[in-house]
Amino acid sequence: MTKLNNKIINEIKALKLKMMNTTNLLATFESYGFILNDIDIDSSLVIFKHKFDYEIILKLRLISKDIFCIEDIKINHNN
């Protein structure tokens, strides 16, 4: 397997506008094989990397203490 299958990509896209806490956010993306790569607090961006050269960039909105809403999801394939 050299790329993510469409089912996983669709499940990730379905997370848009879903609220979750930090633990759930990390666990969700780790379950798909992604690791946390970078956090840009000023831009509210979280970047995850995958071993198959995929990158997911999440734009988050803080709802309350430790509760986030995913406003936007970008999936890039760097081959």
Coordinates of C-alpha atoms in Angstrom, one line a residue:
M1 CA 0.0 0.0 0.0
T2 CA 1.6 3.2 -1.1
K3 CA -1.3 5.6 -0.7
L4 CA -4.3 6.3 1.5
N5 CA -7.4 4.6 0.4
N6 CA -10.5 6.7 -0.4
K7 CA -12.4 5.4 2.6
I8 CA -9.8 6.9 5.0
I9 CA -9.7 10.2 3.0
N10 CA -13.5 10.5 3.2
E11 CA -13.6 9.7 6.9
I12 CA -11.0 12.4 7.5
K13 CA -12.9 14.9 5.4
A14 CA -16.1 14.1 7.4
L15 CA -14.4 15.4 10.6
K16 CA -14.8 19.0 9.3
L17 CA -17.0 21.0 11.8
K18 CA -16.7 18.2 14.4
M19 CA -15.8 19.3 17.9
M20 CA -13.2 17.3 19.8
N21 CA -10.7 17.8 22.5
T22 CA -6.9 17.5 22.1
T23 CA -6.7 13.9 23.2
N24 CA -9.4 12.8 20.7
L25 CA -7.9 14.9 17.9
L26 CA -4.5 13.2 18.3
A27 CA -5.9 9.8 18.8
T28 CA -8.1 10.1 15.7
F29 CA -5.3 11.0 13.4
E30 CA -2.9 8.5 15.0
S31 CA -5.4 5.8 14.3
Y32 CA -5.1 6.6 10.6
G33 CA -1.3 6.3 10.7
F34 CA -0.6 10.1 11.0
I35 CA 1.9 11.7 13.4
L36 CA 1.8 15.2 14.7
N37 CA 4.3 17.2 12.8
D38 CA 3.8 20.9 13.6
I39 CA 1.5 23.3 15.4
D40 CA 1.2 27.0 14.4
I41 CA -0.6 28.6 17.3
D42 CA -0.8 32.1 15.6
S43 CA -2.6 30.6 12.5
S44 CA -4.5 27.9 14.5
L45 CA -3.1 25.3 12.2
V46 CA -2.1 21.7 13.1
I47 CA -0.1 19.6 10.7
F48 CA 0.0 15.8 10.6
K49 CA 2.3 13.7 8.4
H50 CA 1.8 10.2 7.1
K51 CA 4.4 7.6 6.1
F52 CA 3.1 7.6 2.5
D53 CA 4.0 11.3 2.0
Y54 CA 0.6 12.6 2.9
E55 CA 0.2 15.8 4.9
I56 CA -3.0 17.0 6.6
I57 CA -3.4 20.6 7.6
L58 CA -6.2 21.4 10.0
K59 CA -7.5 24.8 10.7
L60 CA -9.0 24.8 14.2
R61 CA -11.3 27.1 16.0
L62 CA -11.2 27.1 19.8
I63 CA -14.7 26.6 21.2
S64 CA -13.9 26.4 24.9
K65 CA -11.0 25.3 27.0
D66 CA -9.5 22.2 25.2
I67 CA -12.5 21.9 22.8
F68 CA -11.8 22.6 19.1
C69 CA -13.9 22.6 16.0
I70 CA -12.1 21.7 12.7
E71 CA -12.9 24.5 10.3
D72 CA -11.0 23.3 7.3
I73 CA -9.0 20.2 6.3
K74 CA -6.4 20.1 3.5
I75 CA -4.9 16.8 2.4
N76 CA -1.7 17.1 0.4
H77 CA 0.2 14.2 -1.3
N78 CA 3.9 15.0 -1.6
N79 CA 5.4 12.6 -4.0

